[in-house]
XYZ file of C-alpha atoms in Angstrom:
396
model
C 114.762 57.643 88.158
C 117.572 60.413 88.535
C 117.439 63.053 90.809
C 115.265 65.596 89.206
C 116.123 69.206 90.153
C 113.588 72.475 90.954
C 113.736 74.919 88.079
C 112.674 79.087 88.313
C 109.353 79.082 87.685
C 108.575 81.978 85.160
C 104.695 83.672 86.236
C 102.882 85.373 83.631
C 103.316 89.314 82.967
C 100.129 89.791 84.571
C 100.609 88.292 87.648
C 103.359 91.090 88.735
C 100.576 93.645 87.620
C 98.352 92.654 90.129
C 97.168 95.332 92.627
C 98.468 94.495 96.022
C 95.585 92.649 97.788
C 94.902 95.308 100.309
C 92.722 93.513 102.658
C 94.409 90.914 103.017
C 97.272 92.983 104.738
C 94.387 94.242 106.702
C 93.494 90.819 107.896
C 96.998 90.041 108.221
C 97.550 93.153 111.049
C 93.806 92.166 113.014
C 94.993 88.382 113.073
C 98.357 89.013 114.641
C 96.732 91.594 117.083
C 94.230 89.082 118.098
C 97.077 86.196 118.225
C 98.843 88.030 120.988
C 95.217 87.092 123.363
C 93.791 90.813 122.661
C 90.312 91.213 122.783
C 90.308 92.934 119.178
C 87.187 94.602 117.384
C 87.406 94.192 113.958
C 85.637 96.912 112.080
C 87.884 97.284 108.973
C 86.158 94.231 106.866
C 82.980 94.062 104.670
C 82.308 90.895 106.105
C 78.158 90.508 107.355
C 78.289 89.938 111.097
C 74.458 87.607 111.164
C 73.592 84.807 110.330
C 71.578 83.652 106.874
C 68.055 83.950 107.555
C 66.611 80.488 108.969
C 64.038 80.005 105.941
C 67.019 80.368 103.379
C 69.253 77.949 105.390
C 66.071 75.519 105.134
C 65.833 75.938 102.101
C 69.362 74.846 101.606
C 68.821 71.669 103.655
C 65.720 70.731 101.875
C 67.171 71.163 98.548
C 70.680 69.213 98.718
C 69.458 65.716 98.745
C 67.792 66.431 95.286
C 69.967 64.225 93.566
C 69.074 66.405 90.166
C 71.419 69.223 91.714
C 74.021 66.631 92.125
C 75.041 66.890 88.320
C 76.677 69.699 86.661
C 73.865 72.058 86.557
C 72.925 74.070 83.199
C 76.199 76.348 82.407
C 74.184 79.279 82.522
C 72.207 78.158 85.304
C 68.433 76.959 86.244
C 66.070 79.584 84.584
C 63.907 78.902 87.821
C 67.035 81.734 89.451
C 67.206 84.278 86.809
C 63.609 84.243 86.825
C 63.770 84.823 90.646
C 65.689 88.004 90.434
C 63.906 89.261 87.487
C 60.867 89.257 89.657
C 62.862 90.975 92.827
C 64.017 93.908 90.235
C 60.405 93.903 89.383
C 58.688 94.091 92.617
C 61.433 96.429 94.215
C 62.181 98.518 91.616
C 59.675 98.284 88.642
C 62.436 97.259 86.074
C 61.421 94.838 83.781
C 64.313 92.201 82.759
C 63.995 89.292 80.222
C 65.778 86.428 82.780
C 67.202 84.746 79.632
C 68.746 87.373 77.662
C 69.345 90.307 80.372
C 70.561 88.360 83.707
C 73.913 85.817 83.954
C 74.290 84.028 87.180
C 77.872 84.439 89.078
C 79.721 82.885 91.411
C 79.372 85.890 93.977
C 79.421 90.007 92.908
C 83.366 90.227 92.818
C 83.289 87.700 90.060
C 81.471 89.700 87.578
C 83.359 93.095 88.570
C 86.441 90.826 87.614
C 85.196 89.473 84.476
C 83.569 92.550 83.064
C 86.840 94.183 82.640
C 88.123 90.860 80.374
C 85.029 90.846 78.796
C 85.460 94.413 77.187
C 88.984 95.526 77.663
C 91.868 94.913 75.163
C 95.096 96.079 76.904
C 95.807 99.785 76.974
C 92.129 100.449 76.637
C 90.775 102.769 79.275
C 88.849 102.218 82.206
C 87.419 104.826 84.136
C 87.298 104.189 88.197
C 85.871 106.145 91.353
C 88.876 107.200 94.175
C 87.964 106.134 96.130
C 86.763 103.070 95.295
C 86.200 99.126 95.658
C 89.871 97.677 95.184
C 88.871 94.938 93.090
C 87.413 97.051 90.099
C 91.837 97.611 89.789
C 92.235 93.965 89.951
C 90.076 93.228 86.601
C 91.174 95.708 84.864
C 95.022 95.202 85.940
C 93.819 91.340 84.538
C 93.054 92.403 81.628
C 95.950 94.773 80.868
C 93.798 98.232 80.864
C 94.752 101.009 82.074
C 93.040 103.297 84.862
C 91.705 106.961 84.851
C 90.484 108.037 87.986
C 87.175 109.922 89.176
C 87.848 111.772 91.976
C 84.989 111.581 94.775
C 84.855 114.359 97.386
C 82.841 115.554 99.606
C 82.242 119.055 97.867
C 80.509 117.167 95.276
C 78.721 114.362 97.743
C 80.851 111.678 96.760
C 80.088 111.732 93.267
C 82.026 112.012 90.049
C 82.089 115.291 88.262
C 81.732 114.428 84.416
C 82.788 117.481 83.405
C 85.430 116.912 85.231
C 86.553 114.531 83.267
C 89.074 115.338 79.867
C 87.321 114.662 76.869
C 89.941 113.264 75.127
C 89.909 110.292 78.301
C 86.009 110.289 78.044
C 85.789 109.553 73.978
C 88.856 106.808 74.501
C 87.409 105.063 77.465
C 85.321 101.914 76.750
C 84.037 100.998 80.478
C 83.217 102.931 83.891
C 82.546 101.925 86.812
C 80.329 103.360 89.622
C 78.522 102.333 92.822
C 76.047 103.029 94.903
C 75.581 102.962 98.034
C 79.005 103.956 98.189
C 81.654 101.514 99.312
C 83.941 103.273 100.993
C 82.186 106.629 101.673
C 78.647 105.213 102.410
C 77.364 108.166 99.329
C 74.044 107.382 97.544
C 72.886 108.488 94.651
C 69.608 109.953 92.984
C 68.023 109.547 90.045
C 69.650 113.195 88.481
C 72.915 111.315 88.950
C 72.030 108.446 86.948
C 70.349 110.094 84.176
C 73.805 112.179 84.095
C 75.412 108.836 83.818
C 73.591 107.182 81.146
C 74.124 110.800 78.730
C 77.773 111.108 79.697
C 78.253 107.241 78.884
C 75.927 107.167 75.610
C 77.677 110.423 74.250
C 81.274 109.142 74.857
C 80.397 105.374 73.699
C 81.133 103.830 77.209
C 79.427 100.727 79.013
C 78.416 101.449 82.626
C 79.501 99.151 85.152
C 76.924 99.473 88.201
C 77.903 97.939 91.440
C 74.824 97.723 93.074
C 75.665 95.299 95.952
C 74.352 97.388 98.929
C 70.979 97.804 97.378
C 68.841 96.795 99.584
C 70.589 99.222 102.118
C 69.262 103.004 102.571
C 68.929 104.846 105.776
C 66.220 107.040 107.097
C 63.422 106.137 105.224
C 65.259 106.555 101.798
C 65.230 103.188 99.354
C 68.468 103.494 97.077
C 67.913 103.427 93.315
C 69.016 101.254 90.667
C 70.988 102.368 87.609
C 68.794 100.074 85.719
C 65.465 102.377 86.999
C 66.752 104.907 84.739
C 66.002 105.347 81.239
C 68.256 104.686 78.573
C 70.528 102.546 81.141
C 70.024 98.686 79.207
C 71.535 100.857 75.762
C 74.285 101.613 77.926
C 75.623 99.097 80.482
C 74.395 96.498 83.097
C 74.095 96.523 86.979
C 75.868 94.024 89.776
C 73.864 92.365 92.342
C 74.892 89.935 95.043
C 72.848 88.146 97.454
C 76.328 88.970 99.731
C 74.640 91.687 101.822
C 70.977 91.605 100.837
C 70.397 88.420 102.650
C 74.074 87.647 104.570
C 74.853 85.488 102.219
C 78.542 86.620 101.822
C 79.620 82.747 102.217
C 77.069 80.826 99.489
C 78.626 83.228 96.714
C 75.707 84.186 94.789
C 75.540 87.014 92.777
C 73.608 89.027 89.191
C 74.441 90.432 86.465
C 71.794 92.279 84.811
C 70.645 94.763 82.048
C 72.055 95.164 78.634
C 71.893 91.768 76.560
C 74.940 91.802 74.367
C 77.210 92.432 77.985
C 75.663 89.489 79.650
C 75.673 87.206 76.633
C 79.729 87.950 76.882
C 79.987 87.316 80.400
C 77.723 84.112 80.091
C 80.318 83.248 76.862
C 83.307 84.338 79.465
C 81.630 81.948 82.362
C 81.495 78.997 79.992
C 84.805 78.644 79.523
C 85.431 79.503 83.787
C 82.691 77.623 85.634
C 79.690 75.198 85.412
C 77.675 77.200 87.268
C 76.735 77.423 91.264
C 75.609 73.994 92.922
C 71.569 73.426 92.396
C 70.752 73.578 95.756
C 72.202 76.860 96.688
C 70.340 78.000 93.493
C 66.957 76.740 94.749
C 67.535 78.112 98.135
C 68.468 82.129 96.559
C 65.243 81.744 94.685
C 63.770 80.913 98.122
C 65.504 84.075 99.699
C 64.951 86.102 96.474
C 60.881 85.024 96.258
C 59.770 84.509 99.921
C 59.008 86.760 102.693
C 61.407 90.153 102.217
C 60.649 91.003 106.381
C 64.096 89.658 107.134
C 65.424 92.158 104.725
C 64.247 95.459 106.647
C 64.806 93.893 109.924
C 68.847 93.882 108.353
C 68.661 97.631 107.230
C 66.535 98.427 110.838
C 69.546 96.802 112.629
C 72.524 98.563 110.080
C 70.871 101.490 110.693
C 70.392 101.515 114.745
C 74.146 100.359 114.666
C 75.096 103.694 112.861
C 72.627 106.014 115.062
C 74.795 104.249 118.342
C 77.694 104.839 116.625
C 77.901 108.068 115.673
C 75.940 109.158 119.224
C 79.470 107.494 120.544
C 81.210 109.620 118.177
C 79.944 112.589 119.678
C 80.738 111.483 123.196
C 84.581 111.953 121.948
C 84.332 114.860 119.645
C 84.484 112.720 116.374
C 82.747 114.599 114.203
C 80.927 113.790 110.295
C 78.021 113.242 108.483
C 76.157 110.166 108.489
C 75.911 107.528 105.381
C 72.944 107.721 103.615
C 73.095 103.525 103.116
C 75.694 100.375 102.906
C 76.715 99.716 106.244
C 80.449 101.469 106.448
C 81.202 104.938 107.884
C 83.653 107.129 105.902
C 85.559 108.987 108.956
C 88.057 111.738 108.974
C 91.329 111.291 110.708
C 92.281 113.617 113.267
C 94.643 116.283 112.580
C 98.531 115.141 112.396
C 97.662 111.861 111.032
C 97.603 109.936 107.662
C 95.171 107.584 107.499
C 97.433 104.457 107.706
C 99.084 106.036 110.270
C 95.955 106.504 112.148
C 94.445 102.995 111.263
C 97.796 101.685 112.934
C 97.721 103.458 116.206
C 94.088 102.545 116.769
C 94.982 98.904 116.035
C 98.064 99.246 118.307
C 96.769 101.439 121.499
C 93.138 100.572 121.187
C 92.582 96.872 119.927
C 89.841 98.189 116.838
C 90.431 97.000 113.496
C 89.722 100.116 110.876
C 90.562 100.741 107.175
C 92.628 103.204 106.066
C 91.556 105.486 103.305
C 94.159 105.496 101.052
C 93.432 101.839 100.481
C 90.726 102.449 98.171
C 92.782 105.246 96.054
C 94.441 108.697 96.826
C 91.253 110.209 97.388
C 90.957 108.229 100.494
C 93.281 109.771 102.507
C 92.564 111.522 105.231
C 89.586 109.036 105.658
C 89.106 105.566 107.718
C 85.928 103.366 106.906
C 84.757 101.654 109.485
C 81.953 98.959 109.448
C 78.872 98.950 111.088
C 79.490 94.797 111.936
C 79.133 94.286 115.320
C 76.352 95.171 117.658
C 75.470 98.310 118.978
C 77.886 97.811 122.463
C 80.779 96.579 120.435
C 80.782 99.771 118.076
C 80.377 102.325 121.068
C 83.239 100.368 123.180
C 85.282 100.619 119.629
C 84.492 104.243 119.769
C 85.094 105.147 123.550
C 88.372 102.778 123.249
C 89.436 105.269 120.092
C 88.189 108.651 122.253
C 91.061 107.648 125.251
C 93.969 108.209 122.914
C 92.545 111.594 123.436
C 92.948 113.089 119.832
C 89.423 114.670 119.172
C 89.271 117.259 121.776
Protein backbone atom coordinates (compact mmCIF):
# COMPACT_ATOMS: atom_id res chain seq x y z
CA UNK A 1 0.00 0.00 0.00
CA UNK A 2 1.57 3.59 -0.62
CA UNK A 3 2.13 5.95 1.89
CA UNK A 4 -1.16 7.57 2.44
CA UNK A 5 -0.93 11.22 3.57
CA UNK A 6 -3.22 13.33 6.40
CA UNK A 7 -5.53 15.73 4.62
CA UNK A 8 -7.32 19.23 6.40
CA UNK A 9 -10.17 18.04 7.76
CA UNK A 10 -13.08 20.52 6.88
CA UNK A 11 -15.78 20.67 10.31
CA UNK A 12 -19.18 21.66 9.67
CA UNK A 13 -20.34 25.51 9.84
CA UNK A 14 -21.86 24.76 13.01
CA UNK A 15 -19.22 23.47 14.82
CA UNK A 16 -17.28 27.04 14.81
CA UNK A 17 -20.73 28.44 16.09
CA UNK A 18 -20.59 26.66 19.09
CA UNK A 19 -20.68 28.66 22.38
CA UNK A 20 -17.42 28.27 24.14
CA UNK A 21 -17.98 25.47 26.72
CA UNK A 22 -17.69 27.64 29.73
CA UNK A 23 -17.39 25.12 32.39
CA UNK A 24 -15.20 23.30 31.11
CA UNK A 25 -12.59 26.22 31.36
CA UNK A 26 -13.89 26.30 34.84
CA UNK A 27 -12.89 22.76 35.47
CA UNK A 28 -9.87 23.30 33.58
CA UNK A 29 -8.59 26.33 36.25
CA UNK A 30 -9.91 24.01 39.68
CA UNK A 31 -7.96 20.91 38.16
CA UNK A 32 -4.67 22.67 37.66
CA UNK A 33 -5.10 24.43 41.13
CA UNK A 34 -5.66 21.16 42.74
CA UNK A 35 -2.67 19.50 40.55
CA UNK A 36 -0.17 21.78 42.19
CA UNK A 37 -1.17 19.54 45.89
CA UNK A 38 -3.68 22.51 47.01
CA UNK A 39 -6.31 21.62 49.16
CA UNK A 40 -8.97 23.31 46.71
CA UNK A 41 -12.85 23.78 47.43
CA UNK A 42 -14.66 23.56 44.50
CA UNK A 43 -17.86 25.50 44.65
CA UNK A 44 -18.18 26.74 41.01
CA UNK A 45 -19.91 23.32 39.58
CA UNK A 46 -23.57 22.06 39.58
CA UNK A 47 -22.33 18.83 40.34
CA UNK A 48 -24.56 16.94 43.57
CA UNK A 49 -22.03 16.37 46.33
CA UNK A 50 -24.20 12.81 47.98
CA UNK A 51 -24.59 9.91 47.13
CA UNK A 52 -27.88 8.19 45.25
CA UNK A 53 -30.17 7.17 47.83
CA UNK A 54 -29.44 3.39 48.94
CA UNK A 55 -33.07 2.08 47.87
CA UNK A 56 -32.51 3.56 44.25
CA UNK A 57 -28.96 2.07 44.02
CA UNK A 58 -30.82 -1.34 45.02
CA UNK A 59 -32.96 -0.97 42.85
CA UNK A 60 -30.33 -0.70 40.22
CA UNK A 61 -28.62 -3.90 41.39
CA UNK A 62 -31.76 -5.85 41.50
CA UNK A 63 -32.82 -4.85 38.15
CA UNK A 64 -29.57 -5.40 35.85
CA UNK A 65 -29.51 -9.10 35.72
CA UNK A 66 -33.05 -8.96 34.08
CA UNK A 67 -31.87 -10.18 30.98
CA UNK A 68 -35.20 -8.39 29.30
CA UNK A 69 -33.29 -4.96 29.88
CA UNK A 70 -30.39 -6.44 28.13
CA UNK A 71 -32.02 -5.74 24.60
CA UNK A 72 -32.57 -2.49 23.04
CA UNK A 73 -35.38 -1.31 25.10
CA UNK A 74 -38.67 0.31 23.44
CA UNK A 75 -37.34 3.64 21.52
CA UNK A 76 -39.57 5.64 23.43
CA UNK A 77 -39.04 3.81 26.48
CA UNK A 78 -40.95 1.31 29.06
CA UNK A 79 -44.44 2.94 29.69
CA UNK A 80 -43.89 1.44 33.31
CA UNK A 81 -41.34 5.17 33.52
CA UNK A 82 -43.52 7.67 31.94
CA UNK A 83 -46.18 6.34 33.96
CA UNK A 84 -43.89 6.85 37.04
CA UNK A 85 -43.46 10.51 36.55
CA UNK A 86 -46.93 11.11 35.51
CA UNK A 87 -47.87 9.95 38.93
CA UNK A 88 -44.92 12.20 40.74
CA UNK A 89 -46.44 15.41 38.73
CA UNK A 90 -49.65 14.12 40.08
CA UNK A 91 -49.01 13.60 43.65
CA UNK A 92 -46.63 16.73 43.94
CA UNK A 93 -48.23 19.01 41.95
CA UNK A 94 -51.84 17.96 40.94
CA UNK A 95 -51.07 18.06 37.12
CA UNK A 96 -52.56 15.50 35.29
CA UNK A 97 -50.31 14.11 32.23
CA UNK A 98 -51.29 11.34 29.71
CA UNK A 99 -47.62 9.26 30.05
CA UNK A 100 -48.02 8.28 26.36
CA UNK A 101 -48.79 11.33 24.55
CA UNK A 102 -47.49 14.22 27.07
CA UNK A 103 -44.02 12.76 28.57
CA UNK A 104 -40.68 11.60 26.28
CA UNK A 105 -37.95 9.99 28.20
CA UNK A 106 -34.24 11.62 27.79
CA UNK A 107 -31.02 10.79 28.24
CA UNK A 108 -30.54 13.40 31.18
CA UNK A 109 -32.27 17.28 31.29
CA UNK A 110 -29.45 18.91 29.05
CA UNK A 111 -30.50 16.60 26.31
CA UNK A 112 -33.91 17.86 25.84
CA UNK A 113 -32.82 21.68 26.37
CA UNK A 114 -30.49 20.71 23.34
CA UNK A 115 -32.96 19.07 21.23
CA UNK A 116 -35.87 21.39 21.76
CA UNK A 117 -34.14 24.10 19.98
CA UNK A 118 -33.65 21.52 16.67
CA UNK A 119 -36.92 20.43 17.15
CA UNK A 120 -38.55 23.95 16.48
CA UNK A 121 -35.94 26.25 15.15
CA UNK A 122 -35.14 26.78 11.40
CA UNK A 123 -32.00 28.99 11.25
CA UNK A 124 -32.44 32.70 11.79
CA UNK A 125 -35.56 32.00 13.74
CA UNK A 126 -35.60 33.61 17.14
CA UNK A 127 -35.10 32.33 20.42
CA UNK A 128 -35.70 34.19 23.37
CA UNK A 129 -33.15 33.46 26.51
CA UNK A 130 -32.82 34.69 30.27
CA UNK A 131 -29.16 36.69 31.08
CA UNK A 132 -28.35 35.32 32.89
CA UNK A 133 -28.92 32.05 32.17
CA UNK A 134 -28.04 28.16 31.83
CA UNK A 135 -25.20 28.15 29.05
CA UNK A 136 -26.47 25.29 27.30
CA UNK A 137 -29.96 26.80 26.25
CA UNK A 138 -27.00 28.93 23.66
CA UNK A 139 -25.61 25.67 22.70
CA UNK A 140 -29.06 24.28 21.07
CA UNK A 141 -29.97 27.03 19.67
CA UNK A 142 -26.31 27.93 18.25
CA UNK A 143 -27.01 23.93 16.89
CA UNK A 144 -29.64 24.71 15.26
CA UNK A 145 -28.59 27.98 13.60
CA UNK A 146 -31.14 30.43 15.63
CA UNK A 147 -30.45 33.34 16.71
CA UNK A 148 -30.66 34.78 20.43
CA UNK A 149 -32.66 37.72 22.04
CA UNK A 150 -31.95 38.20 25.47
CA UNK A 151 -34.21 38.73 28.71
CA UNK A 152 -32.51 40.63 31.00
CA UNK A 153 -32.88 39.36 34.78
CA UNK A 154 -32.15 41.83 37.58
CA UNK A 155 -32.63 42.17 40.76
CA UNK A 156 -35.09 45.26 40.55
CA UNK A 157 -37.44 42.93 39.01
CA UNK A 158 -36.50 39.61 41.31
CA UNK A 159 -34.78 37.90 38.69
CA UNK A 160 -37.49 37.76 36.36
CA UNK A 161 -38.08 38.80 32.79
CA UNK A 162 -40.02 41.92 32.12
CA UNK A 163 -42.39 41.08 29.06
CA UNK A 164 -43.06 44.33 28.40
CA UNK A 165 -39.82 44.71 28.23
CA UNK A 166 -39.53 42.95 25.47
CA UNK A 167 -39.94 44.69 21.56
CA UNK A 168 -42.89 43.50 20.00
CA UNK A 169 -41.61 43.19 16.82
CA UNK A 170 -38.89 40.33 18.65
CA UNK A 171 -41.95 38.92 20.63
CA UNK A 172 -44.39 38.25 17.35
CA UNK A 173 -41.04 36.79 15.39
CA UNK A 174 -39.84 34.57 18.14
CA UNK A 175 -40.97 30.90 17.99
CA UNK A 176 -39.40 29.49 21.45
CA UNK A 177 -38.47 30.91 25.08
CA UNK A 178 -36.91 29.66 27.53
CA UNK A 179 -37.25 30.13 31.35
CA UNK A 180 -36.36 28.45 34.65
CA UNK A 181 -37.13 28.15 37.86
CA UNK A 182 -35.55 27.84 40.59
CA UNK A 183 -33.18 30.00 39.02
CA UNK A 184 -29.86 28.66 37.85
CA UNK A 185 -27.61 31.08 38.32
CA UNK A 186 -29.42 33.56 40.64
CA UNK A 187 -31.22 30.94 42.87
CA UNK A 188 -34.86 33.31 41.85
CA UNK A 189 -38.20 31.42 42.11
CA UNK A 190 -41.13 32.10 40.73
CA UNK A 191 -44.99 32.32 41.59
CA UNK A 192 -47.85 31.44 40.06
CA UNK A 193 -48.58 35.47 38.77
CA UNK A 194 -45.35 34.88 36.86
CA UNK A 195 -46.44 31.94 35.09
CA UNK A 196 -49.83 32.93 34.23
CA UNK A 197 -47.88 36.13 32.72
CA UNK A 198 -45.94 33.60 30.80
CA UNK A 199 -48.47 31.46 29.31
CA UNK A 200 -50.53 35.09 27.96
CA UNK A 201 -47.31 36.67 26.75
CA UNK A 202 -46.39 33.26 24.92
CA UNK A 203 -50.09 32.43 23.61
CA UNK A 204 -50.51 36.13 22.32
CA UNK A 205 -47.11 36.22 20.48
CA UNK A 206 -47.44 32.42 19.16
CA UNK A 207 -44.33 31.16 21.16
CA UNK A 208 -43.66 27.61 22.81
CA UNK A 209 -42.41 27.83 26.42
CA UNK A 210 -39.43 26.02 27.27
CA UNK A 211 -39.58 25.31 31.20
CA UNK A 212 -36.47 24.16 32.86
CA UNK A 213 -37.71 22.81 35.83
CA UNK A 214 -34.66 20.78 37.06
CA UNK A 215 -34.40 22.18 40.66
CA UNK A 216 -37.97 21.39 41.42
CA UNK A 217 -37.95 19.62 44.13
CA UNK A 218 -35.76 22.46 45.73
CA UNK A 219 -37.51 25.49 47.74
CA UNK A 220 -36.31 27.01 50.90
CA UNK A 221 -38.12 28.04 53.99
CA UNK A 222 -41.10 26.24 53.86
CA UNK A 223 -41.93 27.37 50.21
CA UNK A 224 -42.52 24.28 47.49
CA UNK A 225 -41.58 25.79 43.94
CA UNK A 226 -44.26 25.62 41.25
CA UNK A 227 -44.46 24.06 38.02
CA UNK A 228 -45.16 25.88 34.75
CA UNK A 229 -47.32 23.00 33.94
CA UNK A 230 -49.65 23.91 37.37
CA UNK A 231 -50.75 26.79 35.46
CA UNK A 232 -53.56 27.01 33.21
CA UNK A 233 -53.33 27.27 29.67
CA UNK A 234 -49.49 26.04 29.92
CA UNK A 235 -49.99 22.30 27.75
CA UNK A 236 -51.55 24.95 24.69
CA UNK A 237 -48.39 26.60 25.04
CA UNK A 238 -45.15 24.68 25.72
CA UNK A 239 -43.76 21.75 27.87
CA UNK A 240 -41.63 21.57 31.12
CA UNK A 241 -37.92 19.81 31.75
CA UNK A 242 -37.40 17.48 34.51
CA UNK A 243 -34.33 15.52 35.50
CA UNK A 244 -33.90 13.06 38.13
CA UNK A 245 -30.14 15.03 38.18
CA UNK A 246 -30.87 16.90 41.44
CA UNK A 247 -34.17 15.53 42.69
CA UNK A 248 -32.63 12.31 43.69
CA UNK A 249 -28.51 12.87 42.97
CA UNK A 250 -28.78 11.19 40.16
CA UNK A 251 -26.58 13.59 38.04
CA UNK A 252 -24.48 10.36 36.83
CA UNK A 253 -27.51 7.71 35.64
CA UNK A 254 -28.70 10.58 33.14
CA UNK A 255 -32.31 10.47 33.48
CA UNK A 256 -34.43 13.09 32.65
CA UNK A 257 -38.60 14.35 31.36
CA UNK A 258 -40.02 16.03 29.07
CA UNK A 259 -43.51 16.84 29.68
CA UNK A 260 -46.72 18.80 28.73
CA UNK A 261 -47.86 19.77 25.32
CA UNK A 262 -48.31 16.59 22.96
CA UNK A 263 -47.39 17.78 19.52
CA UNK A 264 -43.67 19.10 21.27
CA UNK A 265 -43.00 15.76 22.76
CA UNK A 266 -44.21 13.71 19.81
CA UNK A 267 -41.24 15.86 17.91
CA UNK A 268 -38.73 15.28 20.41
CA UNK A 269 -39.73 11.48 20.67
CA UNK A 270 -39.53 11.69 16.45
CA UNK A 271 -36.01 13.72 17.10
CA UNK A 272 -34.85 10.82 19.77
CA UNK A 273 -35.58 8.08 17.26
CA UNK A 274 -33.31 8.96 14.95
CA UNK A 275 -30.48 9.88 18.18
CA UNK A 276 -30.88 7.09 20.74
CA UNK A 277 -32.59 3.75 21.67
CA UNK A 278 -33.51 4.85 24.74
CA UNK A 279 -31.84 4.62 28.49
CA UNK A 280 -30.73 0.98 29.62
CA UNK A 281 -33.91 -1.00 31.34
CA UNK A 282 -32.51 -1.23 34.50
CA UNK A 283 -31.76 2.33 35.20
CA UNK A 284 -35.40 2.79 33.99
CA UNK A 285 -36.81 0.36 36.58
CA UNK A 286 -34.70 1.77 39.27
CA UNK A 287 -36.06 5.89 38.45
CA UNK A 288 -39.50 4.41 38.68
CA UNK A 289 -38.28 3.02 42.03
CA UNK A 290 -36.89 6.56 43.06
CA UNK A 291 -39.82 8.32 41.30
CA UNK A 292 -42.68 5.85 43.15
CA UNK A 293 -41.14 4.88 46.56
CA UNK A 294 -40.64 6.64 49.72
CA UNK A 295 -40.07 10.68 48.80
CA UNK A 296 -38.33 11.10 52.73
CA UNK A 297 -34.94 11.07 51.08
CA UNK A 298 -36.10 13.94 49.02
CA UNK A 299 -36.70 16.55 51.99
CA UNK A 300 -33.86 15.21 53.90
CA UNK A 301 -31.81 16.70 50.39
CA UNK A 302 -33.65 20.15 50.49
CA UNK A 303 -33.26 20.04 54.73
CA UNK A 304 -29.48 19.57 54.08
CA UNK A 305 -29.30 22.35 50.81
CA UNK A 306 -30.95 24.47 52.92
CA UNK A 307 -28.85 24.22 56.40
CA UNK A 308 -25.79 24.50 53.96
CA UNK A 309 -27.09 27.99 52.79
CA UNK A 310 -28.22 29.21 56.47
CA UNK A 311 -24.13 28.27 57.44
CA UNK A 312 -23.18 29.91 54.59
CA UNK A 313 -24.48 33.02 54.49
CA UNK A 314 -24.08 33.24 58.66
CA UNK A 315 -20.19 32.93 57.33
CA UNK A 316 -20.92 35.60 54.99
CA UNK A 317 -21.76 37.87 57.59
CA UNK A 318 -18.72 37.05 59.67
CA UNK A 319 -16.75 38.90 56.64
CA UNK A 320 -19.13 41.58 55.65
CA UNK A 321 -20.42 39.72 52.46
CA UNK A 322 -23.55 40.89 52.16
CA UNK A 323 -27.07 39.57 49.89
CA UNK A 324 -30.18 38.06 49.95
CA UNK A 325 -30.73 34.52 50.27
CA UNK A 326 -32.08 32.04 47.31
CA UNK A 327 -35.42 31.19 47.62
CA UNK A 328 -34.47 27.35 46.14
CA UNK A 329 -31.80 25.36 43.77
CA UNK A 330 -28.82 25.03 45.69
CA UNK A 331 -26.40 28.01 44.17
CA UNK A 332 -25.91 31.48 45.71
CA UNK A 333 -25.89 34.46 43.29
CA UNK A 334 -23.12 36.80 45.09
CA UNK A 335 -22.00 40.27 44.35
CA UNK A 336 -18.38 40.99 43.79
CA UNK A 337 -16.75 43.44 45.83
CA UNK A 338 -16.14 46.80 44.60
CA UNK A 339 -13.04 47.14 42.00
CA UNK A 340 -13.62 43.81 40.63
CA UNK A 341 -15.19 42.07 37.53
CA UNK A 342 -16.46 39.00 38.20
CA UNK A 343 -13.80 36.90 36.36
CA UNK A 344 -11.44 38.91 37.84
CA UNK A 345 -12.75 38.17 41.20
CA UNK A 346 -13.46 34.37 40.51
CA UNK A 347 -9.59 34.32 39.64
CA UNK A 348 -8.14 35.87 42.70
CA UNK A 349 -10.25 33.69 44.97
CA UNK A 350 -9.04 30.64 43.02
CA UNK A 351 -5.45 32.02 43.17
CA UNK A 352 -5.07 33.52 46.95
CA UNK A 353 -7.73 31.41 48.53
CA UNK A 354 -7.90 27.79 46.96
CA UNK A 355 -12.18 28.10 46.37
CA UNK A 356 -13.45 27.28 43.10
CA UNK A 357 -16.43 29.99 42.16
CA UNK A 358 -18.22 30.97 38.90
CA UNK A 359 -18.03 34.04 37.45
CA UNK A 360 -21.13 35.84 36.41
CA UNK A 361 -20.57 36.85 33.16
CA UNK A 362 -20.46 33.19 32.25
CA UNK A 363 -24.05 32.84 32.08
CA UNK A 364 -24.57 36.24 29.91
CA UNK A 365 -23.81 40.03 30.41
CA UNK A 366 -26.25 40.28 33.01
CA UNK A 367 -24.04 38.25 35.17
CA UNK A 368 -21.51 40.48 35.83
CA UNK A 369 -20.86 41.79 38.81
CA UNK A 370 -22.14 38.38 40.22
CA UNK A 371 -20.29 34.93 41.30
CA UNK A 372 -22.56 31.75 41.92
CA UNK A 373 -21.39 29.67 44.21
CA UNK A 374 -22.77 26.14 45.11
CA UNK A 375 -24.06 24.98 48.14
CA UNK A 376 -21.95 21.31 47.48
CA UNK A 377 -20.02 20.63 50.24
CA UNK A 378 -20.91 20.39 53.86
CA UNK A 379 -21.62 22.96 56.15
CA UNK A 380 -17.56 23.29 57.44
CA UNK A 381 -16.30 23.24 53.92
CA UNK A 382 -18.61 26.27 52.80
CA UNK A 383 -17.79 28.43 56.01
CA UNK A 384 -13.83 27.59 55.62
CA UNK A 385 -14.54 28.65 51.71
CA UNK A 386 -16.03 31.74 53.13
CA UNK A 387 -13.53 32.71 56.01
CA UNK A 388 -10.63 31.69 53.36
CA UNK A 389 -12.44 34.47 50.86
CA UNK A 390 -12.97 37.12 54.08
CA UNK A 391 -8.73 37.15 54.60
CA UNK A 392 -8.14 38.78 51.25
CA UNK A 393 -9.81 41.41 53.27
CA UNK A 394 -12.11 43.04 50.54
CA UNK A 395 -15.57 43.25 52.37
CA UNK A 396 -14.81 45.55 55.14
Amino acid sequence: MKDIKSFPISPADRMSGLPAQFFAALVGKAGAQAAKGLDVINLGQGNPDQPTPAHIVAALQEAAPNPEYHRYPPFKGFPFLKEAVAQRYKEDYGVTLDPEKEVAILFGGKTGLIEISQCLLNPGDICLVPDPGYPDYWSGVALAGGRMEYMPLTADNQFLPDYDAIHKDIADQAKLMFINYPNNPTGAVAGPEFYAQTVEFAARHGIVVASDFAYGAIGFDGNQPVSFLQTPGAKEVGIEFYTLSKTYNMAGWRVGFALGNPEIISLINLIQDHYYCSLFGGIQAASAVALTGPQDCVAELRTTYESRRNALYNAMGRIGWEAPKPGGSFFCWLPVPKGYTSASFADLVLERADVVIAPGIGFGSYGENYVRLGLLAPEARLEEAVARIGRLGLFR
